[in-house]
Coordinates of C-alpha atoms and ligand atoms in Angstrom, one line a residue:
Chain A
X273 CA 19.1 120.0 386.3
X274 CA 19.7 116.4 386.6
X275 CA 23.3 115.2 385.1
X276 CA 23.5 112.4 383.1
X277 CA 25.2 110.4 386.3
X278 CA 21.4 110.0 386.7
X279 CA 21.3 106.7 388.4
X280 CA 18.1 106.2 386.2
X281 CA 20.2 106.7 382.8
X282 CA 22.8 104.5 383.9
X283 CA 21.3 101.8 381.9
X284 CA 19.8 103.8 379.3
X285 CA 18.1 101.3 376.3
X286 CA 19.0 104.2 373.6
X287 CA 22.1 106.3 374.2
X288 CA 23.0 109.3 371.3
X289 CA 26.0 111.1 371.8
X290 CA 27.3 113.9 369.7
X291 CA 24.5 113.6 367.2
X292 CA 24.7 116.2 364.1
X293 CA 22.4 115.9 361.5
X294 CA 22.0 118.7 358.9
X295 CA 19.2 119.2 356.3
X296 CA 21.0 120.6 353.3
X297 CA 22.4 123.9 355.2
X298 CA 20.5 123.6 358.2
X299 CA 21.7 121.9 360.9
X300 CA 18.5 120.1 362.6
X301 CA 20.5 118.7 365.7
X302 CA 24.0 120.5 366.5
X303 CA 26.0 118.0 368.8
X304 CA 22.7 116.4 370.8
X305 CA 23.5 113.7 373.6
X306 CA 20.9 112.4 375.3
X307 CA 19.3 108.7 377.1
X308 CA 16.1 107.0 376.7
X309 CA 15.8 105.1 379.8
X310 CA 15.0 101.5 379.8
X311 CA 11.5 100.7 381.0
X312 CA 10.1 104.5 381.6
X313 CA 7.9 106.4 379.7
X314 CA 10.3 109.5 378.0
X315 CA 8.9 112.2 376.6
X316 CA 10.6 114.3 373.9
X317 CA 8.6 118.2 374.0
X318 CA 10.1 121.2 371.4
X319 CA 8.2 123.4 369.0
X320 CA 7.0 122.2 365.9
X321 CA 10.0 122.0 363.1
X322 CA 12.6 121.5 365.9
X323 CA 13.6 117.6 364.9
X324 CA 11.7 115.7 367.2
X325 CA 10.2 113.3 364.0
X326 CA 13.6 113.4 362.9
X327 CA 14.9 112.2 366.1
X328 CA 12.9 109.2 365.9
X329 CA 14.3 108.1 362.7
X330 CA 17.1 108.7 363.0
X331 CA 16.5 106.6 366.2
X332 CA 15.1 103.5 363.8
X333 CA 17.8 104.2 361.6
X334 CA 15.9 105.4 358.5
X335 CA 18.4 108.8 358.6
X336 CA 22.0 108.3 359.4
X337 CA 23.5 111.2 361.4
X338 CA 26.2 113.7 360.2
X339 CA 28.4 112.1 362.7
X340 CA 27.9 111.1 366.3
X341 CA 26.4 107.7 367.9
X342 CA 23.6 106.2 368.1
X343 CA 23.6 103.1 370.7
X344 CA 20.2 101.0 370.6
X345 CA 19.9 98.1 373.4
X346 CA 23.6 98.0 373.1
X347 CA 24.0 98.4 369.2
X348 CA 25.8 100.8 366.9
X349 CA 22.7 102.1 364.5
X350 CA 25.2 103.7 362.1
X351 CA 27.3 100.8 362.1
X352 CA 25.0 97.6 361.3
X353 CA 24.1 96.1 358.0
X354 CA 20.8 96.2 356.8
X355 CA 19.8 92.5 357.6
X356 CA 20.8 93.5 361.7
X357 CA 18.7 96.7 361.7
X358 CA 15.7 95.0 360.3
X359 CA 16.6 92.2 363.2
X360 CA 16.7 95.2 365.5
X361 CA 13.2 97.2 364.1
X362 CA 11.0 93.9 364.4
X363 CA 11.6 95.1 367.7
X364 CA 10.5 98.6 368.0
X365 CA 7.2 99.9 367.2
X366 CA 6.9 103.5 365.6
X367 CA 3.3 105.5 365.5
X368 CA 3.8 107.6 362.6
X369 CA 2.6 111.2 363.3
X370 CA 0.3 110.7 360.4
X371 CA -0.5 106.9 360.5
X372 CA 0.3 106.0 357.3
X373 CA -2.1 103.0 357.1
X374 CA -1.5 100.6 354.5
X375 CA -4.2 101.9 352.2
X376 CA -4.9 98.7 350.0
X377 CA -5.6 96.6 353.7
X378 CA -8.2 97.0 356.0
X379 CA -8.0 98.0 359.5
X380 CA -8.1 94.0 360.5
X381 CA -5.4 93.6 357.6
X382 CA -3.4 96.3 358.4
X383 CA -2.9 94.9 362.2
X384 CA -2.4 91.8 361.0
X385 CA 0.6 92.9 358.8
X386 CA 3.4 92.8 361.1
X387 CA 2.0 89.2 362.4
X388 CA 1.5 88.2 358.4
X389 CA 5.7 89.2 357.7
X390 CA 7.0 88.5 360.5
X391 CA 5.2 85.4 362.3
X392 CA 4.4 81.9 360.9
X393 CA 1.2 82.0 363.0
X394 CA -2.0 80.4 362.3
X395 CA -4.8 82.1 361.1
X396 CA -6.6 81.7 364.2
X397 CA -4.1 83.2 366.2
X398 CA -3.6 85.8 364.2
X399 CA -7.4 86.5 364.7
X400 CA -7.1 86.5 368.5
X401 CA -3.8 88.6 368.0
X402 CA -5.5 91.2 366.0
X403 CA -8.8 91.7 368.1
X404 CA -6.8 92.4 371.5
X405 CA -4.8 95.0 370.0
X406 CA -8.1 96.5 368.5
X407 CA -9.8 96.2 371.4
X408 CA -7.3 97.8 373.2
X409 CA -7.5 100.9 371.3
X410 CA -11.9 100.1 371.0
X411 CA -11.7 100.0 367.2
X412 CA -12.9 95.4 367.4
X413 CA -15.7 97.1 366.0
X414 CA -14.1 98.9 362.8
X415 CA -12.0 96.3 362.0
X416 CA -13.8 95.8 358.5
X417 CA -13.6 99.7 357.6
X418 CA -10.9 100.8 354.9
X419 CA -8.1 103.6 356.1
X420 CA -9.6 105.9 353.7
X421 CA -13.4 105.5 356.2
X422 CA -11.8 106.4 359.4
X423 CA -11.1 109.8 360.8
X424 CA -7.9 110.9 361.9
X425 CA -8.0 110.5 365.0
X426 CA -9.5 106.2 364.3
X427 CA -6.5 106.2 361.9
X428 CA -4.0 106.5 364.5
X429 CA -5.1 104.4 366.8
X430 CA -5.2 102.2 364.4
X431 CA -1.7 102.4 363.8
X432 CA -0.9 102.0 368.1
X433 CA -2.8 99.0 367.6
X434 CA -0.5 98.2 364.5
X435 CA 2.4 99.2 366.5
X436 CA 1.7 96.8 369.3
X437 CA 1.0 93.8 367.1
X438 CA 5.1 92.6 367.3
X439 CA 5.1 93.1 371.2
X440 CA 7.9 95.5 370.6
X441 CA 10.5 96.3 373.5
X442 CA 10.0 99.9 372.7
X443 CA 7.7 102.3 371.3
X444 CA 8.2 105.4 369.7
X445 CA 5.0 107.2 369.6
X446 CA 4.7 110.4 367.4
X447 CA 2.1 112.7 368.4
X448 CA -0.4 110.0 369.8
X449 CA -2.9 112.4 371.2
X450 CA -3.4 114.6 368.2
X451 CA -7.0 114.5 366.9
X452 CA -8.0 113.1 370.0
X453 CA -11.1 113.5 371.3
X454 CA -10.9 114.0 375.8
X455 CA -12.4 110.3 375.7
X456 CA -10.0 108.5 373.4
X457 CA -7.3 110.8 374.9
X458 CA -7.6 110.0 378.4
X459 CA -7.9 106.2 376.8
X460 CA -4.7 105.9 375.1
X461 CA -3.4 108.2 377.9
X462 CA -3.9 104.8 380.6
X463 CA -3.1 102.8 377.9
X464 CA 0.6 104.0 377.1
X465 CA 1.3 104.1 380.8
X466 CA -0.5 100.5 381.4
X467 CA 1.6 98.8 378.5
X468 CA 5.0 100.5 380.1
X469 CA 4.1 99.2 383.0
X470 CA 2.6 96.1 382.5
X471 CA 4.9 94.8 380.0
X472 CA 7.9 96.3 380.7
X473 CA 8.3 98.3 377.7
X474 CA 10.2 101.3 376.8
X475 CA 8.5 104.1 375.7
X476 CA 9.3 107.7 373.9
X477 CA 6.6 110.2 373.6
X478 CA 6.3 113.1 371.0
X479 CA 3.7 115.2 372.3
X480 CA 2.5 118.8 372.2
X481 CA 0.3 118.0 374.9
X482 CA 2.3 119.2 377.9
X483 CA -0.3 118.3 380.0
X484 CA -0.7 114.7 379.1
X485 CA 3.1 114.7 378.4
X486 CA 3.8 115.4 381.9
X487 CA 1.4 113.5 383.6
X488 CA 2.9 110.1 382.1
X489 CA 6.5 110.8 381.4
X490 CA 9.2 109.5 383.9
X491 CA 11.4 111.7 381.7
X492 CA 11.2 114.8 380.1
X493 CA 13.5 116.0 376.8
X494 CA 13.1 119.2 375.2
X495 CA 14.2 120.3 372.6
X496 CA 15.1 123.8 370.6
X497 CA 17.0 125.2 367.2
X498 CA 19.4 121.7 367.9
X499 CA 19.6 121.6 371.5
X500 CA 18.4 119.4 373.9
X501 CA 17.3 122.9 376.8
X502 CA 15.5 120.7 379.0
X503 CA 15.8 117.3 380.7
X504 CA 14.7 116.0 383.8
X505 CA 11.7 114.9 385.9
X506 CA 8.4 116.4 385.6
X507 CA 8.1 117.3 388.9
X508 CA 11.6 119.3 388.2
X509 CA 11.3 120.4 384.9
X510 CA 7.5 123.0 386.7
X511 CA 10.0 124.1 389.1
X512 CA 12.9 125.0 387.2
X513 CA 13.7 128.6 386.2
X514 CA 15.4 127.4 383.7
X515 CA 14.1 130.2 380.9
X516 CA 13.5 127.8 377.5
X517 CA 11.7 125.5 380.1
X518 CA 9.8 127.7 381.7
X519 CA 8.5 129.2 378.4
X520 CA 7.3 125.8 376.4
X521 CA 6.0 124.4 380.1
X522 CA 4.0 127.3 380.5
X523 CA 3.4 128.0 376.7
X524 CA 4.4 131.6 376.3
X525 CA 4.6 133.4 373.2
X526 CA 7.9 135.3 373.6
X527 CA 11.0 134.1 375.3
X528 CA 14.5 132.1 374.2
X529 CA 12.3 129.4 371.8
X530 CA 11.0 131.6 368.7
X531 CA 7.6 130.8 366.9
X532 CA 8.8 131.8 363.8
X533 CA 11.0 129.5 361.2
X534 CA 14.6 131.2 360.9
X535 CA 14.2 134.0 358.2
X536 CA 14.8 137.8 357.6
X537 CA 13.2 140.4 359.7
X538 CA 9.7 140.6 358.6
X539 CA 10.1 144.6 357.6
X540 CA 12.6 143.4 355.3
X541 CA 10.7 141.0 353.8
X542 CA 8.0 143.2 353.3
X543 CA 10.8 146.0 352.0
X544 CA 9.4 148.5 353.5
Chain B
X1489 CA 26.3 129.2 324.0
X1490 CA 28.3 128.5 327.3
X1491 CA 24.8 128.5 329.3
X1492 CA 23.2 126.1 326.9
X1493 CA 26.1 123.8 327.0
X1494 CA 26.1 124.3 330.6
X1495 CA 22.6 122.8 330.5
X1496 CA 23.0 120.3 328.7
X1497 CA 26.0 118.7 330.5
X1498 CA 23.6 118.5 333.7
X1499 CA 20.7 117.5 331.8
X1500 CA 22.7 114.4 330.4
X1501 CA 24.8 114.2 334.5
X1502 CA 20.7 113.7 336.3
X1503 CA 19.6 111.4 333.4
X1504 CA 23.2 109.5 333.6
X1505 CA 22.7 109.8 337.7
X1506 CA 18.7 108.4 337.2
X1507 CA 20.1 105.6 335.1
X1508 CA 22.1 104.2 337.7
X1509 CA 19.7 104.7 340.8
X1510 CA 17.5 102.4 338.2
X1511 CA 19.9 100.0 338.1
X1512 CA 20.4 99.6 341.9
X1513 CA 17.0 99.9 342.5
X1514 CA 16.3 96.8 340.1
X1515 CA 19.1 95.1 342.1
X1516 CA 17.6 95.6 345.3
X1517 CA 13.8 94.4 343.7
X1518 CA 15.6 91.6 342.7
X1519 CA 16.2 90.2 345.9
X1520 CA 13.0 90.2 346.3
X1521 CA 12.1 87.7 343.7
X1522 CA 12.3 84.4 346.1
X1523 CA 9.7 86.3 348.9
X1524 CA 7.2 86.4 345.9
X1525 CA 8.1 82.0 344.7
X1526 CA 7.2 81.9 349.0
X1527 CA 4.4 83.8 348.5
X1528 CA 3.1 83.4 345.0
X1529 CA -0.5 85.1 346.3
X1530 CA 1.3 88.6 346.5
X1531 CA 2.2 88.0 342.6
X1532 CA -1.6 86.9 341.9
X1533 CA -3.1 89.5 344.2
X1534 CA -1.3 92.3 341.3
X1535 CA -1.5 90.2 338.1
X1536 CA -5.6 90.7 338.8
X1537 CA -4.8 94.2 339.5
X1538 CA -2.7 95.1 336.4
X1539 CA -4.5 92.6 334.5
X1540 CA -7.9 93.3 335.1
X1541 CA -6.6 97.0 334.5
X1542 CA -6.0 96.1 331.1
X1543 CA -8.2 93.7 329.3
X1544 CA -10.8 95.3 328.4
X1545 CA -8.7 97.9 326.6
X1546 CA -6.8 95.1 325.3
X1547 CA -10.1 93.7 324.0
X1548 CA -11.5 96.4 322.0
X1549 CA -8.4 97.6 320.5
X1550 CA -6.9 94.2 319.2
X1551 CA -10.8 94.1 317.9
X1552 CA -10.5 97.0 315.9
X1553 CA -7.2 96.4 314.9
X1554 CA -8.0 93.2 313.5
X1555 CA -10.9 94.8 311.9
X1556 CA -8.9 97.4 309.6
X1557 CA -6.1 94.6 308.9
X1558 CA -8.6 93.0 307.2
X1559 CA -9.7 95.6 305.3
X1560 CA -6.4 96.8 304.7
X1561 CA -5.3 93.4 303.7
X1562 CA -8.2 92.7 301.7
X1563 CA -8.0 95.8 299.5
X1564 CA -4.2 95.6 298.9
X1565 CA -4.6 91.6 298.7
X1566 CA -7.3 91.8 296.0
X1567 CA -5.4 93.0 293.3
X1568 CA -3.1 90.8 293.0
X1569 CA -5.8 87.8 293.1
X1570 CA -4.4 86.5 296.7
X1571 CA -7.2 87.7 298.7
X1572 CA -6.9 83.7 300.3
X1573 CA -4.1 85.0 301.7
X1574 CA -5.8 87.4 304.0
X1575 CA -5.6 85.5 307.1
X1576 CA -1.5 85.2 307.0
X1577 CA -1.1 88.5 306.4
X1578 CA -4.1 89.2 309.6
X1579 CA -1.8 86.7 311.9
X1580 CA 1.8 87.7 310.8
X1581 CA 1.4 91.3 311.5
X1582 CA -0.3 90.6 314.6
X1583 CA 1.7 87.9 316.3
X1584 CA 5.1 89.5 314.7
X1585 CA 4.2 93.6 315.9
X1586 CA 1.5 94.7 316.3
X1587 CA 0.1 92.3 319.4
X1588 CA 3.3 92.5 321.1
X1589 CA 4.1 96.6 320.3
X1590 CA 0.2 98.0 320.7
X1591 CA -0.4 95.8 323.8
X1592 CA 2.6 96.8 325.5
X1593 CA 1.7 100.8 324.8
X1594 CA -2.0 100.5 325.9
X1595 CA -0.2 98.6 328.9
X1596 CA 1.9 102.0 329.4
X1597 CA -0.8 104.5 329.2
X1598 CA -3.2 102.1 331.6
X1599 CA -1.3 99.9 333.7
X1600 CA 2.3 101.4 333.5
X1601 CA 0.5 105.1 334.6
X1602 CA -1.3 103.3 337.7
X1603 CA 1.4 101.5 339.2
X1604 CA 3.1 104.4 339.3
X1605 CA 0.5 106.6 340.6
X1606 CA -0.1 103.7 343.3
X1607 CA 3.6 103.6 344.6
X1608 CA 3.9 107.6 344.2
X1609 CA 0.9 107.7 346.6
X1610 CA 2.2 105.0 348.8
X1611 CA 5.7 106.8 349.0
X1612 CA 3.6 110.7 349.9
X1613 CA 1.9 109.0 352.5
X1614 CA 4.9 107.4 354.4
X1615 CA 3.3 103.8 353.9
X1616 CA 7.0 102.9 352.6
X1617 CA 8.3 104.5 355.4
X1618 CA 6.4 102.6 357.8
X1619 CA 6.7 99.4 356.4
X1620 CA 10.5 99.6 356.2
X1621 CA 9.8 100.5 360.0
X1622 CA 8.2 97.5 360.2
X1623 CA 11.4 95.5 359.1
X1624 CA 9.6 95.3 355.5
X1625 CA 11.5 95.9 353.3
X1626 CA 9.5 98.2 350.4
X1627 CA 11.7 96.9 347.6
X1628 CA 10.4 93.4 348.7
X1629 CA 6.9 93.2 349.7
X1630 CA 5.4 96.3 347.2
X1631 CA 8.0 96.5 344.3
X1632 CA 8.8 92.8 343.1
X1633 CA 5.9 91.5 343.4
X1634 CA 4.2 94.7 341.1
X1635 CA 7.4 94.0 339.2
X1636 CA 7.1 90.6 338.2
X1637 CA 3.5 90.7 337.9
X1638 CA 3.6 93.2 334.8
X1639 CA 6.6 90.8 333.6
X1640 CA 4.3 88.0 333.5
X1641 CA 1.4 89.6 332.3
X1642 CA 2.5 91.5 329.6
X1643 CA 2.7 88.2 327.1
X1644 CA -0.7 87.2 328.6
X1645 CA -1.9 90.3 327.3
X1646 CA -0.3 90.9 323.6
X1647 CA -1.8 87.2 323.1
X1648 CA -5.6 87.8 323.9
X1649 CA -4.3 91.2 321.8
X1650 CA -3.3 89.2 318.6
X1651 CA -5.9 86.5 319.0
X1652 CA -9.1 89.1 319.6
X1653 CA -7.3 90.7 316.9
X1654 CA -6.8 87.3 314.1
X1655 CA -10.9 87.4 315.1
X1656 CA -11.2 90.8 314.5
X1657 CA -9.4 90.1 310.7
X1658 CA -11.4 86.9 310.2
X1659 CA -15.0 89.3 311.1
X1660 CA -14.3 91.3 308.3
X1661 CA -12.5 89.1 305.6
X1662 CA -14.3 85.9 305.7
X1663 CA -18.2 87.9 307.1
X1664 CA -18.2 90.6 305.3
X1665 CA -16.0 90.8 302.3
X1666 CA -16.5 87.2 301.1
X1667 CA -12.8 85.5 301.5
X1668 CA -13.0 82.1 302.2
X1669 CA -13.6 80.2 305.4
X1670 CA -11.8 77.3 304.6
X1671 CA -8.4 78.9 302.7
X1672 CA -8.4 81.8 305.4
X1673 CA -7.6 78.8 308.2
X1674 CA -5.9 76.6 306.4
X1675 CA -3.2 78.9 304.7
X1676 CA -3.0 80.6 308.3
X1677 CA -1.8 77.4 309.7
X1678 CA 0.2 76.6 306.9
X1679 CA 2.5 79.7 307.2
X1680 CA 2.0 80.8 310.5
X1681 CA 5.3 78.9 312.5
X1682 CA 5.7 78.7 316.3
X1683 CA 9.5 79.7 316.7
X1684 CA 9.7 81.8 313.6
X1685 CA 7.0 83.9 314.7
X1686 CA 4.9 82.8 317.9
X1687 CA 8.5 82.7 319.9
X1688 CA 9.7 86.0 319.2
X1689 CA 6.4 87.8 319.3
X1690 CA 6.8 86.0 322.8
X1691 CA 10.3 87.2 323.6
X1692 CA 9.3 90.9 322.2
X1693 CA 6.3 91.0 324.6
X1694 CA 8.4 89.8 327.6
X1695 CA 11.1 92.6 326.8
X1696 CA 8.5 95.2 326.2
X1697 CA 6.6 93.8 329.7
X1698 CA 10.2 94.0 332.2
X1699 CA 10.9 97.7 330.0
X1700 CA 7.8 99.2 331.1
X1701 CA 7.2 97.6 334.6
X1702 CA 10.5 98.9 334.8
X1703 CA 10.3 102.6 334.4
X1704 CA 6.7 102.3 335.8
X1705 CA 7.5 101.0 339.4
X1706 CA 11.1 102.9 339.2
X1707 CA 9.0 106.4 338.4
X1708 CA 6.8 106.1 341.5
X1709 CA 9.5 104.7 343.7
X1710 CA 11.9 107.7 343.3
X1711 CA 9.3 110.2 342.8
X1712 CA 8.8 113.5 344.7
X1713 CA 6.2 113.0 347.6
X1714 CA 4.0 115.6 346.4
X1715 CA 0.8 115.5 344.1
X1716 CA 3.0 117.6 341.5
X1717 CA 5.5 115.0 341.5
X1718 CA 3.2 112.3 341.4
X1719 CA 1.4 113.7 338.3
X1720 CA 5.0 114.7 336.5
X1721 CA 6.5 110.6 337.2
X1722 CA 3.0 109.3 335.6
X1723 CA 3.6 111.6 332.4
X1724 CA 7.5 110.6 332.9
X1725 CA 5.9 106.6 332.9
X1726 CA 3.7 107.0 329.3
X1727 CA 6.6 109.1 327.5
X1728 CA 9.6 107.1 328.5
X1729 CA 8.3 103.4 328.8
X1730 CA 6.3 104.4 324.9
X1731 CA 9.7 105.5 323.5
X1732 CA 11.8 102.2 324.8
X1733 CA 9.1 99.7 323.5
X1734 CA 9.2 101.7 319.9
X1735 CA 12.9 101.3 320.0
X1736 CA 13.1 97.9 321.8
X1737 CA 11.0 97.0 318.9
X1738 CA 13.5 97.9 316.3
X1739 CA 16.5 96.9 318.1
X1740 CA 14.4 93.0 318.6
X1741 CA 12.8 93.4 315.0
X1742 CA 16.0 94.2 313.2
X1743 CA 17.8 91.1 315.6
X1744 CA 15.0 88.4 314.4
X1745 CA 13.7 89.3 311.6
X1746 CA 17.1 89.8 309.3
X1747 CA 16.9 86.9 306.5
Ligands
ATP859 N1 12.2 115.3 353.4 C1 12.7 116.4 354.1 N2 14.2 117.1 353.2 C2 14.2 118.6 354.3 N3 13.6 119.2 355.4 C3 12.8 118.5 355.8 C4 12.4 117.0 355.6 N4 12.3 116.1 356.9 C5 12.0 117.5 357.9 N5 12.8 118.7 356.9 C6 12.8 119.6 358.1 O1 13.3 118.6 359.3 C7 12.8 120.0 360.3 C8 12.3 118.8 361.7 O2 11.4 118.4 360.7 P1 11.2 117.3 361.5 O3 9.3 116.8 361.7 O4 11.6 116.2 362.9 O5 9.8 118.5 362.9 P2 9.0 117.7 363.9 O6 9.8 118.3 365.4 O7 8.9 116.5 364.1 O8 8.1 118.7 364.3 P3 6.1 119.1 364.0 O9 5.7 118.8 365.9 O10 5.2 120.0 363.4 O11 6.1 117.5 363.5 C9 11.8 120.8 359.8 O12 12.4 122.1 359.8 C10 12.2 120.3 358.0 O13 12.0 122.0 357.6
MG860 MG1 7.1 115.8 363.2

């Protein structure tokens, strides 16, 4: 296992220290510390419901932690005013798990939305930029469709085009590969990698697709039950003897990670 | 007994909390007015949506209400030989009372419920959340233009309602029952005051517009993001804003028309 004195992590874009976050009684995160290296692709994996989406929302400042520090590009998120937070968010892109396209706008207008809101570019420039982003996700031809006319996988790719519209410094992808056929999956994997390498972006990829995630990630975190249970480069992780990591990477049903949401024993629930 | 008191206490506490939340919400939304001024298209698009949604129902209801007023008014006035004043009766009832109130009730049922459902659905499908992450404040970008559009549309709809209603009264009174054409219009013109009647009617419908739209957008924004939550919020919009319209109508009438 790699300590946080790793040179890759020295110059981290996001630093999380002692993060605790609760939903009601349940602690989703309990004293979690991690860092997202600048200019790299970091994969965040973990069982469903362990708080991956919650982590992205915390980094984006949409949720406030109960305690702990969240520093993004040198600035402390929890201490920011609303205006400062808005400025920071202009430099972050987020791909929502559900896509979250604006249903009253067509595909073109959805991708143009951040450009229209935050820039005063002339219409011809907006058109070129939007078509470029749509071309990158292979949906230039679908620009006049409404979100209700898209498949789930297509909607996610439009959302991806929208997330990169403002050329952010960091993109958070929440399950970008779900619902993609092998071809568009391959294209997306290469696109994420390409953008990261050519534009110097920092990427956080939340994914269940272990092979894809390990293939593109420079660094991997595995979360479970409110803790970071594994971290390291993909090569480290595939060799580790850490039982949490092995269970996850090898997709074993039994091990320290429980498939079931915490609750009473099954027999008890059935009143046996 | 104690349970009942406890329940009552919890209930009123919840109500007060909602009231507080809706006020804070309104404050934030008002911060979006400058954006609406800079980008009037946002408001115009919404005015088109709430206006077109409501115009047909306003038109038809106005016509029928005016026709009923013509019939009822004639039957009463003819006993006193005063059927020439039918125009005054129809116009005053509409401009002072029925125009603002009935059109606000219809507006609540048609446009208010649609606003709540639309905003609630945007919340449930994470569209508002996504806007926030794109550094766009949904209170400014989504809510403020809708609120403004509702407030502007309401007096216009009330005016259409009253105008169509007067025409309905004319159709019945002059067309069917044989009231003198010239007397109908002349008496109306002589008795309806711009300030006293029309302005007060417009003020009423402005107040109703604020109340109905505020309730509608707040309920949408405050909804539980589930289909059941949206259904309940929509019902609450119609019930609460109808009650608010009737209550405000009493207060405003007492203030405006006490001689
Ligand atoms: N609005 C909410 N209110 C209460 N609890 C919530 C809410 N949203 C999420 N949770 C809880 O927080 C936990 C973490 O949710 P989160 O969406 O972050 O999971 P996730 O790791 O992204 O899961 P998945 O892989 O299925 O998307 C879940 O167990 C869920 O029960
Ligand atoms: Mg998730």
